[in-house]
Coordinates of C-alpha atoms in Angstrom, one line a residue:
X1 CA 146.7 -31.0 200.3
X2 CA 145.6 -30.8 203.6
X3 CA 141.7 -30.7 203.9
X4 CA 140.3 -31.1 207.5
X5 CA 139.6 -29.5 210.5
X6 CA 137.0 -26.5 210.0
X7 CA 134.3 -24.9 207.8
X8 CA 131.4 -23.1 209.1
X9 CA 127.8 -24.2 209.0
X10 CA 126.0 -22.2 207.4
X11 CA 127.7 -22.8 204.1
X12 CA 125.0 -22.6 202.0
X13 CA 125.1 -18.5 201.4
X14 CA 121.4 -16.2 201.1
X15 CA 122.3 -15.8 197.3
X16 CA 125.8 -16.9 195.7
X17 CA 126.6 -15.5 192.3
X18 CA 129.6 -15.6 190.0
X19 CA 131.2 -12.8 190.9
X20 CA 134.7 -11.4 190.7
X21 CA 136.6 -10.2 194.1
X22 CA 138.3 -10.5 197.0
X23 CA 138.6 -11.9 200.7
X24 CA 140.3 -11.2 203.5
X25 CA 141.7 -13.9 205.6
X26 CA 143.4 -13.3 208.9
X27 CA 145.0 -17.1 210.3
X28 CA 145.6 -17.0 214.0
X29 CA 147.7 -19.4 215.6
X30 CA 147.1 -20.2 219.3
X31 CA 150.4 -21.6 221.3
X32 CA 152.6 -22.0 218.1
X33 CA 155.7 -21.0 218.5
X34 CA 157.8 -22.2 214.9
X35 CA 159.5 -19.7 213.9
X36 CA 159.2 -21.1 210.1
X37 CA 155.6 -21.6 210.0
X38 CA 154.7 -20.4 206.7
X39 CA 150.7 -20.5 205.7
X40 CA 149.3 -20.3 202.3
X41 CA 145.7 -20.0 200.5
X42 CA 144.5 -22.3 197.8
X43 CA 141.2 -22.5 195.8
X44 CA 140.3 -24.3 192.5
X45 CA 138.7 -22.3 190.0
X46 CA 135.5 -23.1 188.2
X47 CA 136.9 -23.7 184.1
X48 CA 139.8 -26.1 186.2
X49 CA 139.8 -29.4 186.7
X50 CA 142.7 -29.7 189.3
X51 CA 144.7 -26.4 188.7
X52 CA 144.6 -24.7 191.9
X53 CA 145.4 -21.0 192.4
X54 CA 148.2 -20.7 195.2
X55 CA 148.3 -17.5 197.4
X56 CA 150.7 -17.0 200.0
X57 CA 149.7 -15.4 203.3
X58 CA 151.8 -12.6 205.5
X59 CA 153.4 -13.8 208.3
X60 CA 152.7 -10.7 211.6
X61 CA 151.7 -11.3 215.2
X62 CA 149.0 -9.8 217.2
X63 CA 149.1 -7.9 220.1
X64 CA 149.6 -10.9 222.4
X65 CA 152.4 -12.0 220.4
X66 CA 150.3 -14.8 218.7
X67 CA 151.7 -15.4 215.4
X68 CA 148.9 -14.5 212.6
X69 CA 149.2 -14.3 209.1
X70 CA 147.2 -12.5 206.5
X71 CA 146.4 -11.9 202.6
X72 CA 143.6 -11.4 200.7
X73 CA 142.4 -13.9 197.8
X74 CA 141.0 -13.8 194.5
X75 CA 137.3 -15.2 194.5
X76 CA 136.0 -16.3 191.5
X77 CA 132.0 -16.4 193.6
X78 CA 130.6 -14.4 196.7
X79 CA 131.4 -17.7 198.2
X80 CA 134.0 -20.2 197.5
X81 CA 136.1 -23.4 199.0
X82 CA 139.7 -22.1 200.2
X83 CA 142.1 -24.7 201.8
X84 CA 144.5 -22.8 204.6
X85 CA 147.6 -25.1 204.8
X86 CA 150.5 -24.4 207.5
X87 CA 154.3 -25.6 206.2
X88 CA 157.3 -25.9 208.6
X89 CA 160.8 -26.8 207.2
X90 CA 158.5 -27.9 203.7
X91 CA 156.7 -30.6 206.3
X92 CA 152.9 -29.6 206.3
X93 CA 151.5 -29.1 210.2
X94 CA 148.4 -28.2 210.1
X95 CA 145.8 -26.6 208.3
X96 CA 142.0 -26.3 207.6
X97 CA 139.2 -25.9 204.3
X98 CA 136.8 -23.0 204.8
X99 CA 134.3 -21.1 202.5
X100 CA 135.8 -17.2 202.6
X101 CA 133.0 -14.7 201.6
X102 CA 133.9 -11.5 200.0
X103 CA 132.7 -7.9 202.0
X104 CA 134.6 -8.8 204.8
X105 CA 136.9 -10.1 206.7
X106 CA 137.3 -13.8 207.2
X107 CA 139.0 -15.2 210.7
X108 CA 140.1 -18.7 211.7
X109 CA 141.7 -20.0 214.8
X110 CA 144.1 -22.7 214.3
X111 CA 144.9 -24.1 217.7
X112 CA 148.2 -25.7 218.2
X113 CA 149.3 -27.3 221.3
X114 CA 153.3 -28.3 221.8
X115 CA 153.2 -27.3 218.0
X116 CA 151.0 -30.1 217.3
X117 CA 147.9 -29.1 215.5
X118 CA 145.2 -30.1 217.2
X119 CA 141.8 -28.1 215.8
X120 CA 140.4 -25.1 214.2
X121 CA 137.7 -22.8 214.6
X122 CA 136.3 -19.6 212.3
X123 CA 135.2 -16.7 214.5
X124 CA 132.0 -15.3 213.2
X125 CA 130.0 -18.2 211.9
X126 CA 129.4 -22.1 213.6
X127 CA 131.7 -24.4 212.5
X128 CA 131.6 -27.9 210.8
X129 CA 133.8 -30.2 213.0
X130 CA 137.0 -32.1 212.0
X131 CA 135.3 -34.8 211.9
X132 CA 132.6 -33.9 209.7
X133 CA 134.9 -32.0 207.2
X134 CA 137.2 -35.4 207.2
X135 CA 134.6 -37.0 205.9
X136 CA 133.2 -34.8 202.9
X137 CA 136.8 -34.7 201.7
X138 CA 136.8 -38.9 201.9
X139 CA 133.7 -38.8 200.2
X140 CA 135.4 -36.6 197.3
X141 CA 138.7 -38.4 197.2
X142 CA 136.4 -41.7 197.0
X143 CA 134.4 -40.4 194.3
X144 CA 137.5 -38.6 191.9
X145 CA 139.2 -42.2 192.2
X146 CA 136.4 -43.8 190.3
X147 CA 136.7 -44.8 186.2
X148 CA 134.5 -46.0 184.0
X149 CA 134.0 -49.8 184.4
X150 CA 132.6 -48.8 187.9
X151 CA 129.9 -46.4 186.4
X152 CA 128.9 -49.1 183.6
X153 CA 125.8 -52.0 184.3
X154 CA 127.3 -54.9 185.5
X155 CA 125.5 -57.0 182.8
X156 CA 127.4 -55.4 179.8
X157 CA 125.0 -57.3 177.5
X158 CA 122.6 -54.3 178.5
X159 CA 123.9 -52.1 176.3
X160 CA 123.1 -54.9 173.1
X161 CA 119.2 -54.7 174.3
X162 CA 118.4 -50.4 174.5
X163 CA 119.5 -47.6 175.9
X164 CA 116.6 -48.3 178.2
X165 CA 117.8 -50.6 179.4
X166 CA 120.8 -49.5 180.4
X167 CA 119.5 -46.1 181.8
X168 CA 117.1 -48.5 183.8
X169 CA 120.3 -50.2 185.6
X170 CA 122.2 -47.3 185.8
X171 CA 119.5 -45.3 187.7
X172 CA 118.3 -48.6 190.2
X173 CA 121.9 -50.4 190.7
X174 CA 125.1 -48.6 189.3
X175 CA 123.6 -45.0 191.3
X176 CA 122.9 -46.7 194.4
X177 CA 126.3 -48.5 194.4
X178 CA 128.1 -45.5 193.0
X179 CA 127.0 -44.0 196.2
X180 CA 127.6 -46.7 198.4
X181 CA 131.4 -46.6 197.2
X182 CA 131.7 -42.6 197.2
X183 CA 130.6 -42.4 201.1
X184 CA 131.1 -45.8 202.1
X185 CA 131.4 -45.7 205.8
X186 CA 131.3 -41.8 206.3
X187 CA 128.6 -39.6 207.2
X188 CA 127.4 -36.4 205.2
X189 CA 126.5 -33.4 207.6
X190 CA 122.7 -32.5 207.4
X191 CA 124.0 -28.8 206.9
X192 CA 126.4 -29.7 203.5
X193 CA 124.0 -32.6 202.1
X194 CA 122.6 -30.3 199.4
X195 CA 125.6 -29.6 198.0
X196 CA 127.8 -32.8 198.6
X197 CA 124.9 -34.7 197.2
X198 CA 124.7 -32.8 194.0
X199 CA 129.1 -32.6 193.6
X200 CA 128.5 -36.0 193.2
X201 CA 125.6 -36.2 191.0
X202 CA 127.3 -34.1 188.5
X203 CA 129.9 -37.1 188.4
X204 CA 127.8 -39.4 188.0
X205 CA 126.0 -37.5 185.1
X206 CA 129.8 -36.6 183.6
X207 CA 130.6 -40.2 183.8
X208 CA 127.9 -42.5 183.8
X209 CA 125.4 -40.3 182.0
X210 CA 127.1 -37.9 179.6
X211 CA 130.0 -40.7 178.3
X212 CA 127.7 -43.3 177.4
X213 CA 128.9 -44.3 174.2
X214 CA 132.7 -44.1 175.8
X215 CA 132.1 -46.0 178.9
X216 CA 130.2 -48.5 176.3
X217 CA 132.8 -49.3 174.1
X218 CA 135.8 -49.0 177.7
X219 CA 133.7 -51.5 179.4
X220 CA 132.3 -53.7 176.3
X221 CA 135.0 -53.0 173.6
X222 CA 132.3 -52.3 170.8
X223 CA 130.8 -49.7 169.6
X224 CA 126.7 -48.4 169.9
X225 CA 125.0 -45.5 168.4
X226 CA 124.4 -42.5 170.7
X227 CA 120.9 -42.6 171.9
X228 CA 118.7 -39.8 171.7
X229 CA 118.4 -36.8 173.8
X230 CA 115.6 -38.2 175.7
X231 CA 118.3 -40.7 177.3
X232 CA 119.9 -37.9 179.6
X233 CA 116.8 -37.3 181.5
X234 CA 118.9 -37.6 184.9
X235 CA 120.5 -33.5 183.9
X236 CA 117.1 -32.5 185.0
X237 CA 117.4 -34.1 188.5
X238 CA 120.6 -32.0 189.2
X239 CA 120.6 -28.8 191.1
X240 CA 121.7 -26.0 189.0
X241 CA 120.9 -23.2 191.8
X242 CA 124.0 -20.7 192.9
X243 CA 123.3 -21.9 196.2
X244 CA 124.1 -25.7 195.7
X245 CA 125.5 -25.9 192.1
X246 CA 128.4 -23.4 193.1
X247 CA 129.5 -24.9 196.4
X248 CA 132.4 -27.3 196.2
X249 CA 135.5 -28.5 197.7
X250 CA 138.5 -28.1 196.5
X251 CA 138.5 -32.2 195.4
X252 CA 135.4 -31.4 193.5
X253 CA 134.9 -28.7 190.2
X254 CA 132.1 -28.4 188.0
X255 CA 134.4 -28.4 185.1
X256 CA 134.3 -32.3 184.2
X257 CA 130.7 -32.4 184.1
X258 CA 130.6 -28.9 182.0
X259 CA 133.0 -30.8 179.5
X260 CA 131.4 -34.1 179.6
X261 CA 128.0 -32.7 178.7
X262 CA 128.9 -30.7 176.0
X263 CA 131.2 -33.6 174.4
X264 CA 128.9 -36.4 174.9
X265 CA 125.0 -35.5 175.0
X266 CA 123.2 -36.6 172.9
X267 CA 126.7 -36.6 170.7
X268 CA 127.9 -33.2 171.4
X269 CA 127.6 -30.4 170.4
X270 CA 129.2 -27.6 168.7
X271 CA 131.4 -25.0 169.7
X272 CA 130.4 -21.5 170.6
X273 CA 133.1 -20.1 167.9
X274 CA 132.2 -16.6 166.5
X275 CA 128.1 -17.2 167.3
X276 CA 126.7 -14.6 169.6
X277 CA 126.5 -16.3 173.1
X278 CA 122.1 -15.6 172.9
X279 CA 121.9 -17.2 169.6
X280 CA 124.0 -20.4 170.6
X281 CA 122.8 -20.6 174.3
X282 CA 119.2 -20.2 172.8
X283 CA 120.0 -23.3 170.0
X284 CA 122.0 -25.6 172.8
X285 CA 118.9 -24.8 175.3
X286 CA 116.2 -26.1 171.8
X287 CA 118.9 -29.3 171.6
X288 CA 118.6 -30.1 175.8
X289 CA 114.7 -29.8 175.5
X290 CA 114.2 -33.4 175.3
X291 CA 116.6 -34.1 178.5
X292 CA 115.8 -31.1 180.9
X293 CA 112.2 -29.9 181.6
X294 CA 114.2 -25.9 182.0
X295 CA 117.9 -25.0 181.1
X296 CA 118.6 -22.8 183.6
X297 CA 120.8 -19.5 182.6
X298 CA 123.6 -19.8 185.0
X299 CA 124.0 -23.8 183.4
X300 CA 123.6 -22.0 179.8
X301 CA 126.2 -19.3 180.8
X302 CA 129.0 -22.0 182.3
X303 CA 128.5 -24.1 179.3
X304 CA 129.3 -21.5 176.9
X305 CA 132.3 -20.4 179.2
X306 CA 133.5 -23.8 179.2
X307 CA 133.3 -23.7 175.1
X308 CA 135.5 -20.6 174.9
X309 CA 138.0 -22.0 177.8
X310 CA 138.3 -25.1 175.5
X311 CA 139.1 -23.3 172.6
X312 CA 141.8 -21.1 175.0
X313 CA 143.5 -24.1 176.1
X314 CA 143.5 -25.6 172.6
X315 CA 146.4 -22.9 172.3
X316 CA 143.7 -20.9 170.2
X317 CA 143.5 -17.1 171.4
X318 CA 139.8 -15.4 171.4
X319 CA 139.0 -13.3 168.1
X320 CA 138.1 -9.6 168.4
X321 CA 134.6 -11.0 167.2
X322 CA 134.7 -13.4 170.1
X323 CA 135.9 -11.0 172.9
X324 CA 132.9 -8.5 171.8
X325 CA 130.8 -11.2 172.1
X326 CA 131.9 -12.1 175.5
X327 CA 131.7 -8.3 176.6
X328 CA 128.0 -8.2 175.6
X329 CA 127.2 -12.1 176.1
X330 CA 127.1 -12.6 180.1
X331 CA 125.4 -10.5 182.9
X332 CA 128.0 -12.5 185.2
X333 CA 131.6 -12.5 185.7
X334 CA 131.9 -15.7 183.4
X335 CA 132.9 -13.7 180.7
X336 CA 135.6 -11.4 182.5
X337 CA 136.8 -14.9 184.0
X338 CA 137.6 -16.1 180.3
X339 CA 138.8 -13.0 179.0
X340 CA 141.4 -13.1 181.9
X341 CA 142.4 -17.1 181.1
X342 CA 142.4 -15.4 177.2
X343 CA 145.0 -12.7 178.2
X344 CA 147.3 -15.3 179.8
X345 CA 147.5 -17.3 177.0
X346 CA 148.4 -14.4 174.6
X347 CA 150.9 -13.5 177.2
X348 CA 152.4 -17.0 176.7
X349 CA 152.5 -17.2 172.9
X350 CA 154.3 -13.7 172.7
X351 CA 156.9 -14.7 175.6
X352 CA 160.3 -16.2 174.7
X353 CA 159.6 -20.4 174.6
X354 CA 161.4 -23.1 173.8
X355 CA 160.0 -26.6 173.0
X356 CA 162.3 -29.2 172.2
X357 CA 160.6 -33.0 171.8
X358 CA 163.6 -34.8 172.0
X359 CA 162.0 -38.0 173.1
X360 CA 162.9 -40.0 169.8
X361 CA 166.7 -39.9 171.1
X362 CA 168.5 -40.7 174.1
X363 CA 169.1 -37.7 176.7
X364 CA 171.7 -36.9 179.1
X365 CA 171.0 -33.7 181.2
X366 CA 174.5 -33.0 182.0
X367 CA 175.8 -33.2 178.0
X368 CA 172.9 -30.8 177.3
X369 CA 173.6 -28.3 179.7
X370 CA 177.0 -28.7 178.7
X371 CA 176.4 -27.8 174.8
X372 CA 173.0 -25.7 175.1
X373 CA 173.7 -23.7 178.0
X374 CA 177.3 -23.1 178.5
X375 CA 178.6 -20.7 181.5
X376 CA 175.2 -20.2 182.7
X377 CA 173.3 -21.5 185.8
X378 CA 171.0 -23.4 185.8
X379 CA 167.5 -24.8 188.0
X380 CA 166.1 -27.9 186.5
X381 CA 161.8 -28.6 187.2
X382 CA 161.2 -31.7 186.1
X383 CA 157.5 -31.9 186.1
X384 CA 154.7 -33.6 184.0
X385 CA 151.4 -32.5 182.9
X386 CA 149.2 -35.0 184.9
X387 CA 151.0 -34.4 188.2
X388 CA 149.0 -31.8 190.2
X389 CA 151.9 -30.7 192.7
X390 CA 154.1 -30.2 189.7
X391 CA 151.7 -27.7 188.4
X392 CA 151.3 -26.0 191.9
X393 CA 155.1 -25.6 191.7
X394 CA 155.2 -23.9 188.5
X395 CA 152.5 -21.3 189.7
X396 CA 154.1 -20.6 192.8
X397 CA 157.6 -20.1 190.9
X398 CA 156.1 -18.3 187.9
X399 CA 156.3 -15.0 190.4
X400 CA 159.8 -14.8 191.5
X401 CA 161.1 -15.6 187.5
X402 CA 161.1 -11.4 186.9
X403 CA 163.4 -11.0 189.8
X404 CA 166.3 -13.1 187.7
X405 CA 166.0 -11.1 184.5
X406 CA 169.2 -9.6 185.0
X407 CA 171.2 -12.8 185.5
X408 CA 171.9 -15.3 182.7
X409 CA 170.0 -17.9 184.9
X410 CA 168.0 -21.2 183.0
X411 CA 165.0 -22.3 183.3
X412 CA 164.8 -24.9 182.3
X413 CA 161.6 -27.8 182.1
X414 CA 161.8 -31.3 181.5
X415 CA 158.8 -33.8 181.2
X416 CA 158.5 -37.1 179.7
X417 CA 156.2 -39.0 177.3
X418 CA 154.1 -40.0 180.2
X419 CA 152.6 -36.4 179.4
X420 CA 151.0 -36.6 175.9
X421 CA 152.9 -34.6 173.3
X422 CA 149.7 -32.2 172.4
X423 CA 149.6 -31.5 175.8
X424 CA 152.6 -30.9 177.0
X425 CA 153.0 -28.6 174.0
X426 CA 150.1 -26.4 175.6
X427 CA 151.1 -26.6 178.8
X428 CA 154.5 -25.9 178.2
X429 CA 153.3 -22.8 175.9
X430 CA 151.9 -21.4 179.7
X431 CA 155.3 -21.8 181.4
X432 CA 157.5 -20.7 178.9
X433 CA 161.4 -20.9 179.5
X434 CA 163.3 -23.8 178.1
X435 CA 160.9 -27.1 177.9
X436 CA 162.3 -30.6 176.8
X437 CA 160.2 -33.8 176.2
X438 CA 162.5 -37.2 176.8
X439 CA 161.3 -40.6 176.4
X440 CA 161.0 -42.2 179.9
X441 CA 164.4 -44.7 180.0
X442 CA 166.1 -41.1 179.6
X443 CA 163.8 -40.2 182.7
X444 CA 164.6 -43.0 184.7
X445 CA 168.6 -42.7 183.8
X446 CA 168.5 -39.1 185.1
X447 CA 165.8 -40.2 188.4
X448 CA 168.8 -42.8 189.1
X449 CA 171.7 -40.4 188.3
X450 CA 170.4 -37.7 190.8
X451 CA 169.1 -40.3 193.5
X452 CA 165.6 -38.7 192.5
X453 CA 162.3 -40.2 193.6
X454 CA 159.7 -39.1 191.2
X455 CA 158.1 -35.9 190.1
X456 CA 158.1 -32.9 190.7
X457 CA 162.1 -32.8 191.3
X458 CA 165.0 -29.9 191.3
X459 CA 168.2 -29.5 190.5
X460 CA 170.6 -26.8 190.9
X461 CA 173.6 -26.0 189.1
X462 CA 176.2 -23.4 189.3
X463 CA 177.5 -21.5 186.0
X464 CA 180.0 -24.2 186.0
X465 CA 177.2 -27.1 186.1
X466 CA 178.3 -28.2 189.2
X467 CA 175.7 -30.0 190.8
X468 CA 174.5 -27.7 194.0
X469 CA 171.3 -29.2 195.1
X470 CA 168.8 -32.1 194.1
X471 CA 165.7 -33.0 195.8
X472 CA 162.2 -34.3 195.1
X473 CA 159.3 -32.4 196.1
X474 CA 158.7 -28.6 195.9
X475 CA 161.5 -27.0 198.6
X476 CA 159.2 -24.0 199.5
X477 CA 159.5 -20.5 197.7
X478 CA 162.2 -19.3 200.4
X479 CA 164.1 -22.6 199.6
X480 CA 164.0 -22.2 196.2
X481 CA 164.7 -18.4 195.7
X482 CA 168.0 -19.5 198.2
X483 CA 169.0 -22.0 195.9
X484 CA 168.4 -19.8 192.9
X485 CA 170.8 -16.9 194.8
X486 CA 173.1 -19.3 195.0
X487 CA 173.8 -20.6 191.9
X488 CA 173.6 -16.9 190.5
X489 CA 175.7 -16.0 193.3
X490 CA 172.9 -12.7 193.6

């Protein structure tokens, strides 16, 4: 994902808000002159951890004959973190990350020269340069590569003498060298330091804060008790303001920490279920009292739209009780945000799936085809649920499916037990078509076969099963439909 180049500078808006609607983006490319430039949007929503949304972007020209391309996006706030990316021939070339506002129209300027990328530039606001953008996204990639020895006191015997103790070291050393890795030898522009600075205290809290007992017994191999509510004292140093809490790249969502704190606090606590969202924002605000001097409603509100998302991706569709209380529970958008993850999920359990675990046996892709599917064509994603390009795949594909109802064409999944079988069942449940589990020497058999170098990969084959295409790495949407024309001969 390509994350450099532009941004504006006055990215901290008057008054963001959770707030359902749209932006337009117009991309303007100066002396490019590819002919198979193709641009699309992407932005990470706030319940995901890593799931971007992929929206692809018009191609037109102005009236100089400048190539442009335009769309407008879903936004989830009034402001929010888009990444612009330019593909040629499935190669990225350039590209930018920019906060698009809703209400009007949002233009960048990406400047090419020999059709090398060389800047960009947004038209109606200051801009961030490259090299400041560069190194908010090396910060976030820094920070996201971090586990849980490296958010754990050095001197593990701490945790034998309090949780005081501990909080002590983690506030004076682990902090100050948590930060010392995240930013290392980059700089945090004065203009984004509110907001960079709290992205990464809410990892630290989601880590370091929230998982004590986990990062305990990772780091020490025994077990403690969970100290009391008092020991997460830190939540109250975080910014829970629209204006800072909501700003984020697209490295960085608030959905780790939302999950951490209400697994691990103080033990966790208990799901929303049926309870009106009042009564169990007003009883999980009582439980924070010791931690957090106020619990501020737009934390209250993601926490309890966290709870339900949980509960949604847990394969678990909302009950009428819990949709009313939704309707009558937020004065945001949270709630039509979870409705709208609850609808795709019922979607998915009524559509035609079929989950085959077959990883207790040994499998060979062109036998199967052979016996399962025979006289039809068939495309072949093989994809796990950890890999994040495999997932943007999926979504990209998911909207061109409809247009081979009419042909007897396959699709047709295949992960391994790298993926964990719960989730694989959910996420499979989202895709639908035909989805097979194999252990991973079947994986590897079929990598080798197929001269395939990982995940995701695709393979193509005729009505016949002839073999038609195989490559590794996402071939583009025009690639791909192509492909799919051909073995359907549509």
């Amino acid at each position: 994902m390509l994350l450099s180049s532009c941004g504006n500078r006055d990215n901290l808006p008057k008054e963001n808000a959770i707030k359902l609607g749209t932006a337009k983006v117009v991309v303007k490319l100066v002396d490019m002159v590819d002919e198979n430039i193709e641009a699309e949007a992407a932005s990470l929503p706030i319940f995901e951890y890593y799931d971007s949304e992929f929206i692809s972007l018009q191609r037109d020209k102005d009236a100089k004959g400048n190539i442009i391309f335009k769309g407008e996006v879903p936004l989830e706030c009034l402001k929010q973190a888009y990444a612009i990316t330019l593909t040629s021939n499935d190669n990225v070339v350039g590209g930018c990350e920019v906060f698009l506002s809703q209400g009007k129209e949002n233009v960048v300027e990406l400047i090419f020269k020999g059709d090398q990328f060389k800047y960009a530039r947004i038209l109606d606001s200051n801009q961030l340069s490259a090299k400041e953008w560069h190194d908010i996204n090396e910060i976030m990639i820094n920070q996201a590569g971090m586990h849980h020895p490296e958010f754990a006191p050095t001197d593990k015997s701490l945790y034998d003498v309090s949780w005081q103790a501990v909080r002590k070291n983690q506030y004076d050393s682990v902090w100050p060298r948590f930060i010392d890795s995240a930013v290392g030898e980059y700089v945090i522009p004065e203009s984004a330091e509110p907001w960079v600075m709290n992205n990464l205290k809410c990892r630290f809290a989601a880590r370091s804060i929230c998982e004590y007992t986990r990062t305990a017994k990772i780091v020490t191999g025994k077990k403690y008790e969970e100290p009391p509510m008092e020991a997460y004292t830190y939540l109250d140093s975080i910014d829970y303001s629209p204006n800072v809490f909501l700003m984020k790249t697209l490295i960085m969502s608030q959905r780790p920490f939302l999950s951490s704190l209400l697994k691990y606090a103080g033990g966790g606590f208990e799901a929303i279920g049926e309870t009106p969202v009042k009564e169990w924002q007003e009883k999980l605000s009582e439980l924070l009292a010791p931690a957090m001097k106020e619990r501020p409603k737009l934390l209250l509100d993601l926490l309890a739209g966290t709870s339900y998302y949980q509960q949604i991706e847990e394969n678990q569709p909302l009950s009428d009780v819990q949709k009313k209380n939704i309707e009558e529970g937020f004065t945001d958008d949270i709630g039509k945000i979870v409705l709208k993850r609850n609808e795709k999920l019922e979607e998915a359990l009524s559509a035609k799936v079929n989950l085959q675990d077959l990883s207790e046996q040994t499998f060979a892709l062109q036998e199967f085809i052979d016996k399962t599917y025979p006289g039809q064509p068939v495309v072949v994603d093989m994809w796990n649920t950890w890999c994040a390009p495999c997932l943007e795949a999926m979504k990209q594909t998911e909207e061109i499916k409809d247009d081979y109802e009419d042909t007897n064409l396959v699709f047709l999944y295949v992960s391994d037990t790298s993926s964990d079988l719960k989730g694989w069942e959910n996420r499979a449940r989202m895709t639908g078509g035909e989805q097979v589990r194999i252990n991973e020497e079947s994986k590897n058999a079929m990598l080798d076969k197929y001269s395939l170098d990982g995940f995701p990969s695709y393979l193509f084959f005729d009505c016949d099963h002839k073999l038609v295409h195989a490559q590794t790495a996402f071939p583009g949407l025009d690639r791909y439909r192509a492909l799919l024309n051909q073995i359907t001969s549509k």
